[in-house]
Amino acid sequence: MEAVTEYASYALPIATALVGVWLLVTVVRYVRADKGMRASMRQAVRVRWGWVRLARMAGLTVIDKTPGLLAQITAQKDGATPAPRVLTPKIKVKPDQFGVIVRARTLPQVGLEEYQKSARFLADAWRCTRVSVLPDGPGKVVIRGVRSDPLTTPTRHRPTGRPPADLTRWELGMDEYAAKVCVSLANVPGVTMAGVPGAGKTSGVNKFVCDFAPSAAVQIAAADGKVSRALEGDYADLVKRMFAFCGDDLDEANALFKRLVELRKRRSATIRDVLGVKNMWHVGPSPKWPLTVLIIDEAHTYFRDYKGSDPATKRLAALTAENARLVEDLVKKGRSVGILVILISQKTTGDAIPTFIRDVCPIGLSFAQKTVEAAVAALGEDIRNWPDASPVTLQDPAYVGVAVMAMQGRPGYTRIRTPYVSDGDAARVAEETSHLTVDPELCLDALLRSTGRTAMPAPRLTKQS
């Protein structure tokens, strides 16, 4: 007993010191946080303190009529019937810039479905704009409550200039619950991007280029139907990191598409002997076999169906028809050899992007649209069943930079806030990474020579200025 008393005399000061350190750290974190984070920290405290009462009112508790061991022993001594226990799920609360993330346990008769049914009550009690409930492993759920709407909060992305750790991972932005949204580019032949002018399409492409430009295993070409020269328009700051570029000239675009189809054919003919696989994604992109990305902005410029019987119109119609055939070849056959096509247009209807190209692209994004028909063309018929997520609702200026897409593993459609990338940051990244720009045909030639194989080189074009 003397030893216990002696240790107890030390335990109280130690416990007091630990509590004091914890309080000091909490106060320092609170003082150093910005206004939004402080509000979330206060919100987290309210969630913790009010959880037991709120769980009972929301029906997220269970009555356990089987007494515990201690209750049974006490009942035997007193001769009384032990009262049933009310079990409340345990939670862990973490604040962030937009609200709180609550990780909770499930109980018998209180599972994922019960939490989801109570989401609207939790949102009101926690003063949140919206609350989502998702599974977080066996016996666990994660409850996301956002106090401010991430979709109407503009964000800015400053590229680091470092190569991405995973070339198959495209980080688009954050969803309406402030969770990061990423899509896999592995085995993806094409991406379509639609939206009215000024809705955020170009900024989304800028982020893609700036994130992947620092990697020598990615090479980019672009065809921009809005301009005539590389130094004009939205890609003027990025053209230094592109191995080829053309404007609205149909002949130049046709030559670029032919060049990439030739590259596709050569890669298809040599991939098994050179890489030892039939699908490049089994080994991943490399500087010797880079992921080749073709960006086609204002795609309708190159696929327009010209009507007329005069020689000039017939020639243009023949060019656009061949352009569609060439791009179809890249989208349908370029996946396994590491060619990705990103098609951008205000509307991705069949007259802008032929359906035999558009419908093969597994990833489709739509920024703000004016008509339901345009939204259906970009996202499919099922968007009619999700009117709250329709891009038609994104016409308010507060939603510039917000896109809608269907995500694998999620029901319905996801709204995504894509961050803004400034022209200065884009120019900086392009300048710093311009030395990595290499024609993929030259990479293939060098790879074939290193393996002792020979192949007729495809005709090359100079970058248009």
Coordinates of C-alpha atoms in Angstrom, one line a residue:
M1 CA 0.0 0.0 0.0
E2 CA 2.9 2.4 0.7
A3 CA 4.2 1.7 -2.8
V4 CA 0.9 2.4 -4.3
T5 CA 0.5 5.6 -2.3
E6 CA 4.0 6.7 -3.4
Y7 CA 3.2 6.1 -7.1
A8 CA -0.1 7.8 -6.8
S9 CA 1.6 11.0 -5.5
Y10 CA 3.6 11.1 -8.8
A11 CA 0.7 10.1 -11.0
L12 CA -1.4 13.2 -10.3
P13 CA 1.3 15.8 -11.3
I14 CA 2.2 13.7 -14.4
A15 CA -1.4 13.5 -15.5
T16 CA -1.8 17.3 -14.8
A17 CA 1.3 18.0 -16.9
L18 CA 0.1 15.9 -19.8
V19 CA -3.3 17.6 -19.8
G20 CA -1.5 21.0 -19.7
V21 CA 0.7 20.1 -22.7
W22 CA -2.3 18.9 -24.6
L23 CA -4.2 22.1 -23.8
L24 CA -1.2 24.2 -24.8
V25 CA -0.8 22.4 -28.2
T26 CA -4.6 22.8 -28.8
V27 CA -4.4 26.5 -28.1
V28 CA -1.4 27.0 -30.3
R29 CA -3.0 25.1 -33.2
Y30 CA -6.2 27.2 -32.7
V31 CA -4.3 30.5 -32.7
R32 CA -2.2 29.6 -35.8
A33 CA -5.2 28.4 -37.8
D34 CA -7.0 30.6 -40.2
K35 CA -10.6 31.7 -39.8
G36 CA -12.2 28.7 -41.5
M37 CA -10.1 26.2 -39.7
R38 CA -10.9 27.8 -36.3
A39 CA -14.6 27.5 -37.1
S40 CA -14.1 23.8 -37.9
M41 CA -12.2 23.2 -34.7
R42 CA -15.1 24.7 -32.7
Q43 CA -17.5 22.6 -34.7
A44 CA -15.5 19.5 -33.9
V45 CA -15.7 20.2 -30.2
R46 CA -19.5 20.6 -30.4
V47 CA -19.8 17.3 -32.3
R48 CA -17.8 15.4 -29.7
W49 CA -19.6 16.9 -26.7
G50 CA -23.1 16.5 -28.2
W51 CA -22.6 13.1 -29.8
V52 CA -24.2 10.9 -27.1
R53 CA -27.3 12.9 -26.9
L54 CA -27.6 13.4 -30.6
A55 CA -27.1 9.7 -31.3
R56 CA -30.0 8.8 -29.0
M57 CA -32.3 11.3 -30.6
A58 CA -31.3 10.2 -34.2
G59 CA -31.9 6.5 -33.4
L60 CA -28.3 5.6 -33.6
T61 CA -28.1 3.7 -30.3
V62 CA -28.9 0.2 -29.3
I63 CA -30.5 -1.1 -26.1
D64 CA -28.5 -4.1 -24.7
K65 CA -30.7 -6.1 -22.3
T66 CA -27.8 -8.5 -21.5
P67 CA -26.0 -7.2 -18.4
G68 CA -22.2 -7.0 -18.3
L69 CA -20.1 -9.0 -15.9
L70 CA -19.9 -6.3 -13.3
A71 CA -23.6 -5.6 -13.5
Q72 CA -24.3 -9.3 -13.0
I73 CA -22.1 -9.5 -9.9
T74 CA -23.7 -6.4 -8.4
A75 CA -27.2 -7.7 -9.1
Q76 CA -26.4 -11.0 -7.4
K77 CA -25.3 -9.1 -4.3
D78 CA -28.2 -6.7 -4.2
G79 CA -30.8 -9.1 -5.6
A80 CA -32.0 -6.5 -8.1
T81 CA -32.6 -6.9 -11.8
P82 CA -29.8 -5.0 -13.8
A83 CA -31.1 -2.2 -16.0
P84 CA -30.5 -2.6 -19.7
R85 CA -27.6 -0.7 -21.2
V86 CA -27.8 2.0 -24.0
L87 CA -24.9 1.5 -26.4
T88 CA -23.7 4.5 -28.3
P89 CA -21.3 4.2 -31.2
K90 CA -17.8 5.5 -30.6
I91 CA -16.6 8.3 -32.8
K92 CA -13.3 10.1 -33.7
V93 CA -13.7 13.7 -35.0
K94 CA -11.1 15.5 -37.2
P95 CA -11.6 19.1 -38.4
D96 CA -10.4 20.5 -41.7
Q97 CA -10.8 23.7 -43.7
F98 CA -14.4 22.8 -44.8
G99 CA -15.9 21.1 -41.8
V100 CA -15.4 17.8 -39.9
I101 CA -14.7 14.2 -40.7
V102 CA -16.3 11.8 -38.2
R103 CA -15.3 8.1 -38.2
A104 CA -17.8 6.0 -36.3
R105 CA -18.3 2.4 -35.3
T106 CA -21.4 0.4 -36.3
L107 CA -23.5 -1.6 -33.9
P108 CA -26.1 -4.4 -34.3
Q109 CA -29.1 -2.8 -36.0
V110 CA -27.1 0.5 -36.5
G111 CA -25.2 0.0 -39.7
L112 CA -24.4 2.0 -42.8
E113 CA -28.0 2.4 -43.9
E114 CA -29.1 3.8 -40.5
Y115 CA -26.3 6.4 -40.6
Q116 CA -27.3 7.4 -44.2
K117 CA -30.9 7.8 -43.2
S118 CA -29.9 10.1 -40.3
A119 CA -27.6 12.2 -42.5
R120 CA -30.0 15.1 -42.8
F121 CA -30.6 15.2 -39.1
L122 CA -26.8 15.2 -38.5
A123 CA -26.4 18.1 -41.0
D124 CA -28.9 20.2 -39.1
A125 CA -27.5 19.4 -35.7
W126 CA -23.9 20.1 -36.8
R127 CA -24.8 23.2 -38.9
C128 CA -23.5 21.7 -42.1
T129 CA -24.4 22.4 -45.7
R130 CA -24.5 18.7 -46.4
V131 CA -23.4 15.4 -44.9
S132 CA -22.4 12.2 -46.6
V133 CA -22.0 8.7 -45.1
L134 CA -19.7 6.1 -46.7
P135 CA -18.3 2.8 -45.6
D136 CA -14.9 2.9 -44.0
G137 CA -14.1 -0.8 -43.7
P138 CA -15.8 -3.6 -41.8
G139 CA -17.8 -2.2 -38.9
K140 CA -16.9 1.4 -39.7
V141 CA -18.4 4.4 -41.4
V142 CA -17.0 7.8 -42.3
I143 CA -19.3 10.8 -41.9
R144 CA -18.3 13.9 -43.9
G145 CA -19.9 17.1 -42.9
V146 CA -19.1 20.3 -44.8
R147 CA -19.9 23.6 -43.2
S148 CA -19.1 25.7 -46.3
D149 CA -19.7 24.6 -49.9
P150 CA -16.5 23.4 -51.6
L151 CA -18.1 23.9 -55.0
T152 CA -18.6 27.6 -54.6
T153 CA -15.2 28.1 -52.9
P154 CA -12.6 29.0 -55.6
T155 CA -9.3 27.1 -55.3
R156 CA -5.9 27.7 -56.9
H157 CA -3.3 25.1 -57.8
R158 CA 0.3 26.0 -57.8
P159 CA 2.3 23.3 -59.7
T160 CA 5.3 22.0 -57.8
G161 CA 7.4 21.3 -60.9
R162 CA 8.1 17.8 -59.6
P163 CA 7.3 14.7 -61.6
P164 CA 4.1 12.9 -60.4
A165 CA 4.7 9.8 -58.3
D166 CA 2.0 7.9 -60.3
L167 CA 1.6 8.6 -64.0
T168 CA -1.7 6.7 -64.0
R169 CA -3.3 9.1 -61.5
W170 CA -5.0 12.3 -62.7
E171 CA -6.0 14.5 -59.8
L172 CA -9.0 16.5 -61.0
G173 CA -9.9 18.5 -57.8
M174 CA -12.3 18.1 -54.9
D175 CA -15.9 17.0 -54.8
E176 CA -18.8 18.6 -53.0
Y177 CA -17.6 17.0 -49.7
A178 CA -14.1 18.4 -50.1
A179 CA -12.7 14.9 -50.9
K180 CA -10.0 14.6 -53.5
V181 CA -11.2 13.3 -56.8
C182 CA -8.7 11.2 -58.9
V183 CA -9.2 9.1 -62.0
S184 CA -7.0 6.4 -63.4
L185 CA -5.5 7.0 -66.9
A186 CA -4.4 3.4 -67.2
N187 CA -6.0 1.8 -70.2
V188 CA -7.9 4.9 -71.0
P189 CA -7.9 5.7 -74.7
G190 CA -9.8 9.0 -74.6
V191 CA -11.4 11.8 -72.5
T192 CA -14.1 14.2 -73.5
M193 CA -14.5 17.6 -71.9
A194 CA -17.5 19.9 -72.6
G195 CA -18.9 23.1 -71.4
V196 CA -19.9 26.7 -72.4
P197 CA -17.1 29.2 -73.0
G198 CA -15.5 30.4 -69.8
A199 CA -16.7 27.5 -67.7
G200 CA -13.3 26.2 -66.8
K201 CA -12.3 23.7 -69.5
T202 CA -9.0 25.4 -70.4
S203 CA -7.9 25.7 -66.7
G204 CA -8.6 22.0 -66.2
V205 CA -6.4 21.1 -69.2
N206 CA -3.7 23.6 -67.9
K207 CA -3.6 21.7 -64.6
F208 CA -3.3 18.4 -66.5
V209 CA -0.3 19.6 -68.5
C210 CA 1.4 21.3 -65.6
D211 CA 1.1 18.2 -63.4
F212 CA 2.5 15.8 -66.0
A213 CA 5.0 18.1 -67.8
P214 CA 7.8 17.5 -65.3
S215 CA 7.9 13.8 -66.3
A216 CA 10.0 12.8 -69.3
A217 CA 7.6 9.8 -69.6
V218 CA 4.8 12.0 -70.9
Q219 CA 4.9 13.8 -74.3
I220 CA 2.1 16.2 -75.4
A221 CA 0.8 17.4 -78.7
A222 CA -2.1 19.8 -79.2
A223 CA -4.5 21.0 -81.9
D224 CA -6.3 24.2 -81.0
G225 CA -9.2 25.1 -83.3
K226 CA -9.5 28.6 -81.8
V227 CA -6.2 29.9 -83.0
S228 CA -4.0 30.0 -86.1
R229 CA -0.6 30.0 -84.5
A230 CA 1.0 28.5 -81.5
L231 CA 1.7 31.9 -79.9
E232 CA -2.0 32.7 -79.8
G233 CA -4.7 31.5 -77.5
D234 CA -4.8 29.4 -74.3
Y235 CA -1.8 27.2 -75.0
A236 CA 0.8 29.9 -75.9
D237 CA 2.4 29.5 -72.4
L238 CA 2.5 25.7 -72.7
V239 CA 3.7 25.2 -76.2
K240 CA 7.3 24.9 -75.2
R241 CA 6.4 21.6 -73.5
M242 CA 4.7 20.2 -76.6
F243 CA 6.5 18.3 -79.3
A244 CA 3.9 19.4 -81.9
F245 CA 1.2 22.0 -82.2
C246 CA -1.3 23.1 -84.9
G247 CA -4.0 25.7 -85.1
D248 CA -7.2 25.8 -87.1
D249 CA -5.6 24.9 -90.4
L250 CA -7.2 21.6 -91.5
D251 CA -4.2 20.6 -93.6
E252 CA -1.9 21.0 -90.6
A253 CA -4.3 19.2 -88.3
N254 CA -4.6 16.4 -90.8
A255 CA -0.8 16.0 -91.1
L256 CA -0.5 15.9 -87.3
F257 CA -3.2 13.2 -86.9
K258 CA -1.6 11.2 -89.7
R259 CA 1.8 11.5 -87.9
L260 CA 0.3 10.1 -84.7
V261 CA -1.5 7.3 -86.5
E262 CA 1.8 6.3 -88.0
L263 CA 3.3 6.3 -84.5
R264 CA 0.5 4.2 -83.3
K265 CA 1.1 1.6 -86.1
R266 CA 4.8 1.5 -85.4
R267 CA 4.2 1.0 -81.7
S268 CA 1.7 -1.7 -82.4
A269 CA 4.1 -3.5 -84.6
T270 CA 7.0 -3.5 -82.2
I271 CA 5.6 -3.4 -78.7
R272 CA 5.8 -7.1 -77.9
D273 CA 9.4 -7.4 -79.1
V274 CA 10.6 -4.2 -77.5
L275 CA 8.6 -4.1 -74.2
G276 CA 7.8 -7.8 -73.9
V277 CA 4.1 -7.1 -73.3
K278 CA 1.1 -6.6 -75.5
N279 CA -0.2 -3.7 -73.4
M280 CA 2.1 -0.8 -72.4
W281 CA 0.2 -0.2 -69.2
H282 CA 1.5 -3.6 -67.9
V283 CA 4.9 -2.0 -67.5
G284 CA 3.9 1.7 -67.4
P285 CA 5.1 4.7 -69.4
S286 CA 8.9 5.5 -69.5
P287 CA 11.1 8.1 -71.2
K288 CA 11.8 5.5 -73.9
W289 CA 8.2 4.7 -74.4
P290 CA 6.3 7.8 -73.2
L291 CA 2.6 8.3 -72.7
T292 CA 1.7 10.3 -75.7
V293 CA -1.2 12.8 -75.2
L294 CA -3.0 14.5 -78.0
I295 CA -5.2 17.5 -76.9
I296 CA -7.8 18.5 -79.4
D297 CA -9.4 21.8 -78.3
E298 CA -12.5 23.1 -80.1
A299 CA -12.6 19.6 -81.7
H300 CA -15.6 20.5 -83.8
T301 CA -13.3 22.6 -86.0
Y302 CA -11.6 19.5 -87.3
F303 CA -14.7 17.2 -87.7
R304 CA -17.2 19.7 -89.1
D305 CA -19.4 18.2 -91.8
Y306 CA -19.1 20.7 -94.7
K307 CA -22.0 20.9 -97.1
G308 CA -21.6 22.1 -100.6
S309 CA -20.8 21.0 -104.1
D310 CA -18.0 23.4 -105.1
P311 CA -14.5 22.0 -105.1
A312 CA -13.3 24.0 -102.1
T313 CA -16.1 22.8 -99.9
K314 CA -15.7 19.2 -101.1
R315 CA -12.0 19.3 -100.3
L316 CA -12.7 20.6 -96.7
A317 CA -15.4 17.9 -96.3
A318 CA -12.9 15.2 -97.3
L319 CA -10.3 16.6 -94.9
T320 CA -12.7 16.6 -91.9
A321 CA -13.9 13.1 -92.8
E322 CA -10.4 11.9 -92.9
N323 CA -9.6 13.7 -89.6
A324 CA -12.5 11.8 -87.9
R325 CA -11.2 8.5 -89.3
L326 CA -7.6 9.2 -88.1
V327 CA -8.7 10.3 -84.6
E328 CA -11.0 7.2 -84.4
D329 CA -8.0 5.1 -85.1
L330 CA -6.1 6.7 -82.2
V331 CA -9.0 6.3 -79.8
K332 CA -9.9 2.8 -80.7
K333 CA -6.4 1.4 -81.2
G334 CA -4.0 3.6 -79.2
R335 CA -4.9 2.5 -75.7
S336 CA -2.6 -0.5 -75.4
V337 CA 0.4 1.4 -76.9
G338 CA 0.1 4.4 -74.7
I339 CA -1.7 7.1 -76.7
L340 CA -4.4 9.2 -75.0
V341 CA -6.7 11.6 -76.8
I342 CA -8.4 14.5 -74.9
L343 CA -11.2 16.0 -76.9
I344 CA -12.6 19.4 -75.9
S345 CA -15.7 21.1 -77.3
Q346 CA -18.4 23.4 -76.1
K347 CA -21.0 20.7 -76.9
T348 CA -20.0 17.0 -77.5
T349 CA -23.0 16.3 -79.6
G350 CA -22.6 14.1 -82.7
D351 CA -22.1 17.0 -85.0
A352 CA -19.2 18.3 -82.9
I353 CA -17.5 15.0 -82.1
P354 CA -18.6 12.0 -84.1
T355 CA -20.4 9.5 -81.9
F356 CA -18.0 6.7 -83.1
I357 CA -15.3 8.7 -81.3
R358 CA -17.1 10.2 -78.4
D359 CA -18.8 7.0 -77.2
V360 CA -15.5 5.1 -77.1
C361 CA -14.0 7.6 -74.5
P362 CA -14.6 6.1 -71.0
I363 CA -14.1 9.4 -69.2
G364 CA -16.4 12.3 -69.8
L365 CA -16.5 15.7 -68.0
S366 CA -19.0 18.5 -68.5
F367 CA -18.7 22.0 -67.1
A368 CA -21.7 24.3 -67.2
Q369 CA -24.2 23.6 -70.0
K370 CA -27.2 25.6 -71.2
T371 CA -29.4 22.7 -72.3
V372 CA -30.3 19.3 -71.1
E373 CA -29.5 17.9 -74.5
A374 CA -25.9 19.2 -74.3
A375 CA -25.6 17.6 -70.8
V376 CA -26.9 14.3 -72.2
A377 CA -24.4 14.4 -75.0
A378 CA -21.6 14.9 -72.6
L379 CA -22.6 12.5 -69.8
G380 CA -25.1 10.1 -71.2
E381 CA -28.9 9.6 -70.8
D382 CA -28.7 8.7 -67.2
I383 CA -28.0 12.3 -66.2
R384 CA -31.7 13.0 -66.8
N385 CA -32.3 10.9 -63.6
W386 CA -30.0 13.1 -61.5
P387 CA -31.3 16.6 -62.1
D388 CA -29.5 18.0 -59.0
A389 CA -26.1 17.0 -60.5
S390 CA -26.9 18.2 -64.0
P391 CA -24.3 20.7 -65.5
V392 CA -27.3 22.8 -66.5
T393 CA -27.4 23.9 -62.8
L394 CA -23.8 25.2 -63.0
Q395 CA -24.5 28.4 -65.0
D396 CA -24.0 30.7 -62.0
P397 CA -20.6 32.5 -62.0
A398 CA -19.9 30.9 -58.6
Y399 CA -19.6 27.5 -60.3
V400 CA -17.0 28.5 -62.9
G401 CA -14.5 25.6 -62.7
V402 CA -17.0 23.0 -61.5
A403 CA -17.5 19.9 -63.6
V404 CA -19.7 16.9 -63.5
M405 CA -18.7 13.3 -64.2
A406 CA -19.7 9.7 -63.5
M407 CA -17.2 8.1 -61.1
Q408 CA -16.6 4.4 -61.0
G409 CA -17.9 2.9 -57.7
R410 CA -20.2 5.8 -56.9
P411 CA -23.9 6.0 -57.8
G412 CA -25.0 8.8 -59.9
Y413 CA -22.7 11.7 -60.8
T414 CA -20.0 13.6 -58.9
R415 CA -19.6 17.4 -59.0
I416 CA -16.0 18.5 -58.9
R417 CA -14.3 21.8 -58.2
T418 CA -11.3 22.0 -60.5
P419 CA -8.6 24.4 -59.3
Y420 CA -7.4 27.5 -61.2
V421 CA -3.9 27.5 -62.6
S422 CA -2.6 30.9 -63.4
D423 CA -0.9 31.7 -66.8
G424 CA 2.3 32.7 -64.9
D425 CA 2.5 29.3 -63.2
A426 CA 1.8 27.5 -66.5
A427 CA 4.5 29.5 -68.3
R428 CA 7.0 28.8 -65.5
V429 CA 6.4 25.0 -65.6
A430 CA 6.6 24.9 -69.4
E431 CA 9.8 26.9 -69.4
E432 CA 11.4 24.7 -66.7
T433 CA 10.4 21.4 -68.3
S434 CA 10.9 22.4 -72.0
H435 CA 14.2 20.4 -72.1
L436 CA 12.1 17.2 -71.5
T437 CA 10.2 17.7 -74.8
V438 CA 11.0 14.9 -77.2
D439 CA 9.3 13.6 -80.3
P440 CA 7.9 10.1 -79.4
E441 CA 9.0 8.9 -82.8
L442 CA 12.6 9.7 -82.0
C443 CA 12.2 7.8 -78.7
L444 CA 10.9 4.8 -80.6
D445 CA 13.8 5.0 -83.1
A446 CA 16.3 5.0 -80.3
L447 CA 14.6 2.2 -78.5
L448 CA 14.6 0.1 -81.6
R449 CA 18.3 0.7 -82.2
S450 CA 19.1 -0.2 -78.7
T451 CA 17.4 -3.6 -79.1
G452 CA 19.0 -4.2 -82.4
R453 CA 15.8 -3.8 -84.4
T454 CA 15.3 -1.6 -87.4
A455 CA 12.1 0.0 -88.7
M456 CA 11.3 2.6 -91.3
P457 CA 11.0 6.0 -89.5
A458 CA 7.7 7.7 -89.9
P459 CA 7.7 11.2 -91.6
R460 CA 8.1 14.0 -89.0
L461 CA 6.7 17.4 -88.9
T462 CA 8.1 20.5 -87.3
K463 CA 6.2 22.4 -84.7
Q464 CA 4.1 25.1 -86.2
S465 CA 4.7 28.6 -85.1

